[in-house]
GROMACS .gro file of C-alpha atoms in nm:
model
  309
    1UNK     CA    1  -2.081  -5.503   7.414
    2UNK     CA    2  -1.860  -5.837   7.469
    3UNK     CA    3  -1.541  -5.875   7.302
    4UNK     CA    4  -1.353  -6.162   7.155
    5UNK     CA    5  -1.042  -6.264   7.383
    6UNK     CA    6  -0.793  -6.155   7.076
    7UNK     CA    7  -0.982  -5.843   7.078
    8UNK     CA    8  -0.961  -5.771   7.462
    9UNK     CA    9  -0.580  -5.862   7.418
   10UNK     CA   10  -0.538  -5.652   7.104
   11UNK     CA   11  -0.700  -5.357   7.322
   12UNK     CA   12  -0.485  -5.408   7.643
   13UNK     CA   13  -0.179  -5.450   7.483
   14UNK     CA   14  -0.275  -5.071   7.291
   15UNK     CA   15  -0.372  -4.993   7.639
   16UNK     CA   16  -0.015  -5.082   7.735
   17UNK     CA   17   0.141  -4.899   7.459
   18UNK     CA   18   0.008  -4.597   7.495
   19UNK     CA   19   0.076  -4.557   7.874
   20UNK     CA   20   0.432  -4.657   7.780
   21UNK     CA   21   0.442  -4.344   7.492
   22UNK     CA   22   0.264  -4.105   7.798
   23UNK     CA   23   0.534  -4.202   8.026
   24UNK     CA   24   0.787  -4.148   7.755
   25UNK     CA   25   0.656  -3.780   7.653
   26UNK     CA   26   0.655  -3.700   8.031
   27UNK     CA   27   0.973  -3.827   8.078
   28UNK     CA   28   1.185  -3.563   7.966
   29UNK     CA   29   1.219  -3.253   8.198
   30UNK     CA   30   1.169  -2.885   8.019
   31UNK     CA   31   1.424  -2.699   7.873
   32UNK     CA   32   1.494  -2.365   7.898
   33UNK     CA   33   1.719  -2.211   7.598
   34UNK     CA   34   1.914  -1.844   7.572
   35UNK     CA   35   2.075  -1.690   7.339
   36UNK     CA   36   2.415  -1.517   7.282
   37UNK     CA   37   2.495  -1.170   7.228
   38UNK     CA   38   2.306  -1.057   6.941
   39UNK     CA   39   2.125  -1.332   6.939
   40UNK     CA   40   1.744  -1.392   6.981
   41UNK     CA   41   1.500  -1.659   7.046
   42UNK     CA   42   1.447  -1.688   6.661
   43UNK     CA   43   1.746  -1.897   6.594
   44UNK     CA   44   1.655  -2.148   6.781
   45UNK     CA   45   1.385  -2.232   6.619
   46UNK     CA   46   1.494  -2.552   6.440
   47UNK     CA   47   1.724  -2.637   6.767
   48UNK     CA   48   1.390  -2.659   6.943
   49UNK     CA   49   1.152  -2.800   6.709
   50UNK     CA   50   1.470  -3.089   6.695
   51UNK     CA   51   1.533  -3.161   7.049
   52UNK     CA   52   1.115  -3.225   7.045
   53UNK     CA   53   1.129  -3.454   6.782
   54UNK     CA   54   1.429  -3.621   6.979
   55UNK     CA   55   1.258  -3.594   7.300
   56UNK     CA   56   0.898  -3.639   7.240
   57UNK     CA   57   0.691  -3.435   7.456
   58UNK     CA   58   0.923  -3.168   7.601
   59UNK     CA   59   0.859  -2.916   7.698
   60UNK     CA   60   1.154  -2.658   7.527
   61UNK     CA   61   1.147  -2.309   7.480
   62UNK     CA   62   1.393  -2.064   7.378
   63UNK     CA   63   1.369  -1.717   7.613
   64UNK     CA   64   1.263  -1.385   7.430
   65UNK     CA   65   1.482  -1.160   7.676
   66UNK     CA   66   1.752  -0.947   7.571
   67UNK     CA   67   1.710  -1.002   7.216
   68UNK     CA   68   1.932  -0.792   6.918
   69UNK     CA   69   2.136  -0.541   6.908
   70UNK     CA   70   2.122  -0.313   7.135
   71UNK     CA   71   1.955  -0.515   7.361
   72UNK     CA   72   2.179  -0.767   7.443
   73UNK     CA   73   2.473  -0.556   7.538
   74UNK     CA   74   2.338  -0.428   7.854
   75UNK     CA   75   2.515  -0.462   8.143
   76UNK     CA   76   2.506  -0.844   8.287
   77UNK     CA   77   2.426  -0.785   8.639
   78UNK     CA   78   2.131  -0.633   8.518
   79UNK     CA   79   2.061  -0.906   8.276
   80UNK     CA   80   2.091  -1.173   8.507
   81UNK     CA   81   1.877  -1.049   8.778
   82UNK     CA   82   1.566  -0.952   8.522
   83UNK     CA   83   1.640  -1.277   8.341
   84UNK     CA   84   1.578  -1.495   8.663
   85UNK     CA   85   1.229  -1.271   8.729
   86UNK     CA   86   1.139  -1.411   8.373
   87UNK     CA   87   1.214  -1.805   8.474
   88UNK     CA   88   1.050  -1.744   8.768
   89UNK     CA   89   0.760  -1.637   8.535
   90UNK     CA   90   0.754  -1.924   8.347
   91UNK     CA   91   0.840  -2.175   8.608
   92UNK     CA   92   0.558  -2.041   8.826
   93UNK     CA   93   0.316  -2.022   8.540
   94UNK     CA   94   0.324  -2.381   8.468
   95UNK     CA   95   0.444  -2.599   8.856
   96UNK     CA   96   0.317  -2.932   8.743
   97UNK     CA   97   0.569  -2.941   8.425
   98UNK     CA   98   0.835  -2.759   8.599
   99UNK     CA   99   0.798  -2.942   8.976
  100UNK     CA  100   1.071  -3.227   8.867
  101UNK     CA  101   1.318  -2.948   8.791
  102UNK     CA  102   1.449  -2.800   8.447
  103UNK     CA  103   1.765  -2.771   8.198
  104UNK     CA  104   1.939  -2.432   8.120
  105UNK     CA  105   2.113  -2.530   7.729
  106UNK     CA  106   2.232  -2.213   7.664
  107UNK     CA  107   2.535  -2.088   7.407
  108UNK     CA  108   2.805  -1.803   7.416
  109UNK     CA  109   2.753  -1.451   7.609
  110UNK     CA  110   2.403  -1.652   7.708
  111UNK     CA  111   2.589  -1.913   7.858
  112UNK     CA  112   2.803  -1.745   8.084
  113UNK     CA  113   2.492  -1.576   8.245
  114UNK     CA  114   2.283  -1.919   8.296
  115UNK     CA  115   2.583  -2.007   8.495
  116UNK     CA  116   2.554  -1.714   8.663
  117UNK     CA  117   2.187  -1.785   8.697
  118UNK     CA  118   2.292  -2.102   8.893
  119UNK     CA  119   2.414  -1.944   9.157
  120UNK     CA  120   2.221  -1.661   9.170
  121UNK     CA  121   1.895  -1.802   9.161
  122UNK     CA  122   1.841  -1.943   9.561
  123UNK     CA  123   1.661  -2.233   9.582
  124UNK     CA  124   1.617  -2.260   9.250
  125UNK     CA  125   1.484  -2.584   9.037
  126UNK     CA  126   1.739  -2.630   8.766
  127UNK     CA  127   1.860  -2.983   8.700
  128UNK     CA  128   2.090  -2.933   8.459
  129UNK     CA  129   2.337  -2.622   8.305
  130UNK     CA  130   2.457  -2.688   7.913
  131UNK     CA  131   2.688  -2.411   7.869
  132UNK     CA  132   2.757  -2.418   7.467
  133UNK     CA  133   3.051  -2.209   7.401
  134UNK     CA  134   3.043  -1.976   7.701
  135UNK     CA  135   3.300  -1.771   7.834
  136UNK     CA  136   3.298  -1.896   8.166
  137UNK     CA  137   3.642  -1.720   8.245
  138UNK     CA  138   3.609  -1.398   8.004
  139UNK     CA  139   3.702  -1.274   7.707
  140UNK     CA  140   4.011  -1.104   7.597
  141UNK     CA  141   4.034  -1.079   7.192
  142UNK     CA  142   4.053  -0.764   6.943
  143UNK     CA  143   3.735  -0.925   6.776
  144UNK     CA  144   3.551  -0.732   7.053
  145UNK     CA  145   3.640  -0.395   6.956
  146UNK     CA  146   3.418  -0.347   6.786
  147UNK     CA  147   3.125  -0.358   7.109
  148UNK     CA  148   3.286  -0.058   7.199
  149UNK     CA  149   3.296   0.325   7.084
  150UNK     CA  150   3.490   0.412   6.766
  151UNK     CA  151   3.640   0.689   6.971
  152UNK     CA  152   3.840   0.447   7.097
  153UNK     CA  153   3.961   0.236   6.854
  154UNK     CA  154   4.344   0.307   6.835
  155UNK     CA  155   4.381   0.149   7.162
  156UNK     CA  156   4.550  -0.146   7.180
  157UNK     CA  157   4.461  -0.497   7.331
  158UNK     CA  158   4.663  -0.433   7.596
  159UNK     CA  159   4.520  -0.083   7.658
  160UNK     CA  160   4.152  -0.156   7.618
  161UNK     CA  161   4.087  -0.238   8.038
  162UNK     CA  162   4.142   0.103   8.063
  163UNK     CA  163   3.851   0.190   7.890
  164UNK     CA  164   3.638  -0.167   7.995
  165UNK     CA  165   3.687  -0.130   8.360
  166UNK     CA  166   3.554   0.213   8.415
  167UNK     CA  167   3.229   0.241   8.573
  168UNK     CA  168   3.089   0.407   8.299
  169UNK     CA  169   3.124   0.092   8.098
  170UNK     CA  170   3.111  -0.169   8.349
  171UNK     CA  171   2.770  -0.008   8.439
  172UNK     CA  172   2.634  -0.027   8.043
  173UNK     CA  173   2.841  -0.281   7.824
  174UNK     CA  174   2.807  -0.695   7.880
  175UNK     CA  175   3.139  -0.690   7.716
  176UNK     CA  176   3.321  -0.499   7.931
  177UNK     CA  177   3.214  -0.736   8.234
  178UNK     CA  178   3.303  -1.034   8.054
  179UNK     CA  179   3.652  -0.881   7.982
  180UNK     CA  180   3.950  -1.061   8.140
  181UNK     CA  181   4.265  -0.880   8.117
  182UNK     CA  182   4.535  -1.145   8.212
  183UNK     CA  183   4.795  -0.874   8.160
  184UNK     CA  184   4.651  -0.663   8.449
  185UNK     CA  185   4.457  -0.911   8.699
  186UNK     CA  186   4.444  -0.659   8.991
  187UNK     CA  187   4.242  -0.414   8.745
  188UNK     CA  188   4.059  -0.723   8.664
  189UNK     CA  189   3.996  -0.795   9.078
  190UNK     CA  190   3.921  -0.463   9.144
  191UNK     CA  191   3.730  -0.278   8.919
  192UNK     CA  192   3.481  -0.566   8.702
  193UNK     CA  193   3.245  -0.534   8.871
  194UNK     CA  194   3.073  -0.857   8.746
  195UNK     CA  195   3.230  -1.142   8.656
  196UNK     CA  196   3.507  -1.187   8.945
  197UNK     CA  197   3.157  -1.172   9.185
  198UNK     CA  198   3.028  -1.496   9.022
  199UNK     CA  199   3.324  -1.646   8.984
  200UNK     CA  200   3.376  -1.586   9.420
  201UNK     CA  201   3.696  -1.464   9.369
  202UNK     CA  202   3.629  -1.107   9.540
  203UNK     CA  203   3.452  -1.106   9.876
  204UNK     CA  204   3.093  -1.009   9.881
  205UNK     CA  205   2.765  -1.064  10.125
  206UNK     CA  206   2.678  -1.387   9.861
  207UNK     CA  207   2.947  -1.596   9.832
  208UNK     CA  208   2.821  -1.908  10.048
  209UNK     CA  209   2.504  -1.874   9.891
  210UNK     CA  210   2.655  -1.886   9.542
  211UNK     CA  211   2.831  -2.157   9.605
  212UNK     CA  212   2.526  -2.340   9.750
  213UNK     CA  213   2.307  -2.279   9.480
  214UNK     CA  214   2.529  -2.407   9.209
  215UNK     CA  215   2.648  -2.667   9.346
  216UNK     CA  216   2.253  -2.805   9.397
  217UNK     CA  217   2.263  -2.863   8.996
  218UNK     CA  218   2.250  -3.221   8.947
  219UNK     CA  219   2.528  -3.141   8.636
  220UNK     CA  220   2.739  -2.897   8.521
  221UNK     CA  221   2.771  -2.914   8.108
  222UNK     CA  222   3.106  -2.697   7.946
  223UNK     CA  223   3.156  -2.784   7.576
  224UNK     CA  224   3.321  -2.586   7.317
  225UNK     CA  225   3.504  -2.656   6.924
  226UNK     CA  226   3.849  -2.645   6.955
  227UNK     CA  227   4.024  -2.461   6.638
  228UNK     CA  228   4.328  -2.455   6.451
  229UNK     CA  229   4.690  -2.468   6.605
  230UNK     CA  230   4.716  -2.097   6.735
  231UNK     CA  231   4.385  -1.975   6.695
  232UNK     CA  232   4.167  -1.877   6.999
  233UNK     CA  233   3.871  -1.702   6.841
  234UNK     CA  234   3.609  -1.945   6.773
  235UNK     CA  235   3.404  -1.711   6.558
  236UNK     CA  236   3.194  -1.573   6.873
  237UNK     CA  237   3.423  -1.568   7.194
  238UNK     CA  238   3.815  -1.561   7.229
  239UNK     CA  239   3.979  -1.766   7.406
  240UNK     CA  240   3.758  -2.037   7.309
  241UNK     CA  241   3.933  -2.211   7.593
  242UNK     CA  242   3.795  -1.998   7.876
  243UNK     CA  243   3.447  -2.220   7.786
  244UNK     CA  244   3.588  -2.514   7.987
  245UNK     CA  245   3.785  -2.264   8.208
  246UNK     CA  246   4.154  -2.257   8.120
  247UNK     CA  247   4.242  -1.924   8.034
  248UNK     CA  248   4.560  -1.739   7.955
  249UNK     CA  249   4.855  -1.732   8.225
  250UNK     CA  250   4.973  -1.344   8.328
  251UNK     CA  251   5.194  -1.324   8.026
  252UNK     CA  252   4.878  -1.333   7.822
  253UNK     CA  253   5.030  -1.618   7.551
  254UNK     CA  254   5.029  -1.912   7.753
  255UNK     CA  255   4.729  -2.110   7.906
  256UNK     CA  256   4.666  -2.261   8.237
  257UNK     CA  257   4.446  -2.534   8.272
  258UNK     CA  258   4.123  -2.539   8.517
  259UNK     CA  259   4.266  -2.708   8.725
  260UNK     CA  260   4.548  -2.529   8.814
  261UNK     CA  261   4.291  -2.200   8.806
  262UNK     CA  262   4.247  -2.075   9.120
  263UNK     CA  263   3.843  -2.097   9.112
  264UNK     CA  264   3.888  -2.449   9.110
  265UNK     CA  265   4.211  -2.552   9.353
  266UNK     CA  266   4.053  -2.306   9.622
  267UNK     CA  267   3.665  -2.460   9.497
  268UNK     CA  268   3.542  -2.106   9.501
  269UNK     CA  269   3.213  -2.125   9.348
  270UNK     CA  270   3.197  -2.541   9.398
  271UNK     CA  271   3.375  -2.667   9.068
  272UNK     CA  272   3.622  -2.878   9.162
  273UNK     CA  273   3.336  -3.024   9.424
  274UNK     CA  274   3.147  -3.076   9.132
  275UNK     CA  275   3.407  -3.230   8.942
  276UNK     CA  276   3.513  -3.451   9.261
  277UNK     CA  277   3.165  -3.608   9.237
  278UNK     CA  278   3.122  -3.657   8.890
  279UNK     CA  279   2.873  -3.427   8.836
  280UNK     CA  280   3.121  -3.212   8.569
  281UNK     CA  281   3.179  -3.264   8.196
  282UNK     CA  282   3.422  -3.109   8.007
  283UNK     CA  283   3.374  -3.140   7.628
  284UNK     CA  284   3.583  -2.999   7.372
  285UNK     CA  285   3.504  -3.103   7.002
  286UNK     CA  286   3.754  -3.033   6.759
  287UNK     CA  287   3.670  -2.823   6.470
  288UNK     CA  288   3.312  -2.711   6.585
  289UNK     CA  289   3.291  -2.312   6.525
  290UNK     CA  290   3.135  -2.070   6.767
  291UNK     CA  291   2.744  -2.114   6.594
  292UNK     CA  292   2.715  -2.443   6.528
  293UNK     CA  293   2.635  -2.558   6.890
  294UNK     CA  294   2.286  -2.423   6.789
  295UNK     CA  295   2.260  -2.391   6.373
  296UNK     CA  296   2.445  -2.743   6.304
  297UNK     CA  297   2.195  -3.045   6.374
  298UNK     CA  298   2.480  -3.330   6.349
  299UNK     CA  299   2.644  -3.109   6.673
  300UNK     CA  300   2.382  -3.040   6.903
  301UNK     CA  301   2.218  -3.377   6.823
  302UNK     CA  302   2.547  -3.565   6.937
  303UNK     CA  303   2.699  -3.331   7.207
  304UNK     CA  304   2.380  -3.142   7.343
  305UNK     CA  305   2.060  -3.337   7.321
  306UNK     CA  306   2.182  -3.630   7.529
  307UNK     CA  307   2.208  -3.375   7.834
  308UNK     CA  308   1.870  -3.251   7.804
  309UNK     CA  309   1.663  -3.559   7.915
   0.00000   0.00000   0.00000
């Protein structure tokens, strides 16, 4: 059948369009979302369904590991190794999709291990880490008491590493390896046995290959809502300001800044190389509370989505 020229125009220029919407939809890379503590894959259900519509054609998931309560207090080494076996799944399950690389967006206790993920994961494919609200340097707030046994609830804030850095604790509880004591940092160096590993400040038989592997992301993501004059608790993590790592000074009160942290002026897991070649971004928003980085569209819309393309 012959066409008209208009017609044969009409058709190549809907030709043209719809290659230009395929390349669009295929555009985007996947994105891989994980919870926080007590969190599962549920709530990020409209977060998902949103960065889609945003990003026609993504491929976005959020991870059903670790889900609830219980669950998602179990110890984080543990965590983060059976966590990477699931990527690895999914990654493997679908190579075409995934062969361009990947994001990690992930928010609170969740976002602390996808940064761990980074440099545990060798070789690994991820493009780029959102950490939403993640206590990249630890936590150190009462609000956390309550993650651990009523028995020992009349200890104070300043007592409680007694309790977090045993092994019987450091061996079960995600909290207690996220705790950061800044009143007793040799405790802290000594006897967490989790998050002074990833952050390379103890010596162990991975710490060049850490390094390596996050430092092959293609960008580093740290945002967080800053709060009222004096407050530190977010609603989900305390400090809030350990999620673009400053974090209290040994007096416990007063803050230093990242960069005057040592994991950054000795570069021991690669962030100040990162930084140095504008690969990191620091965002802190002012008012945002701990769960609207995943429950608030006009947030994650403005300070997420543009990350994930």
């Amino acid at each position: 059948k012959k066409f008209s020229s208009s017609t044969q125009a009409a058709m190549k220029f809907s030709a043209l369009i719809a290659g230009l919407l395929t390349t669009t939809a295929s555009a985007y890379k996947p994105v891989l979302v994980l919870h926080g503590i007590d969190g599962d894959a549920n709530q990020y259900t409209n977060f998902v369904a949103d960065l889609i519509e945003e990003h026609p054609g993504t491929n976005a998931q959020a991870l059903k590991v670790f889900e609830g309560t219980p669950t998602s207090w179990v110890q984080l080494n543990y965590q983060v190794e059976h966590i990477a076996s699931s990527i690895n799944d999914i990654v493997s399950a679908s190579p075409d999709e995934f062969k361009d690389g990947y994001h990690l967006v992930c928010h609170s206790q969740g976002a602390l291990i996808c940064r761990c993920l980074t440099e545990y994961i060798g070789t690994h494919q991820i493009d780029t880490l959102v950490s939403m609200a993640g206590p990249q340097m630890g936590v150190y707030d009462e609000a956390f008491f309550s993650f651990f046994p009523d028995s020992i609830g009349k200890l104070t804030l300043e007592e409680i590493y007694h309790v977090a850095y045993t092994s019987v604790f450091q061996d079960t509880l995600s909290v207690a390896n996220m705790w950061s004591d800044p009143n007793h940092v040799k405790d802290y160096l000594s006897d967490n046995n989790f998050l002074p590993k990833y952050n390379n400040l103890i010596d162990h038989d991975k710490k060049d290959e850490f390094k390596q592997n996050f430092l092959s992301l293609s960008k580093a993501v740290f945002v967080v809502g800053s709060q009222a004059d004096g407050v530190t608790y977010d609603g989900g993590i305390g400090p809030w300001q350990a999620a673009v790592f400053d974090y209290y000074d040994t007096d416990g009160e007063t803050f230093v800044d990242m960069k005057n942290q040592t994991i950054y002026t000795e570069d021991t897991f690669g962030l100040k190389t990162m930084d140095e070649r504008g690969d990191l971004i620091l965002g802190v928003v002012e008012g945002v509370s701990h769960n609207e980085w995943f429950n608030n569209p006009d947030v994650y819309k403005k300070y997420v989505f543009p990350h994930c393309t």
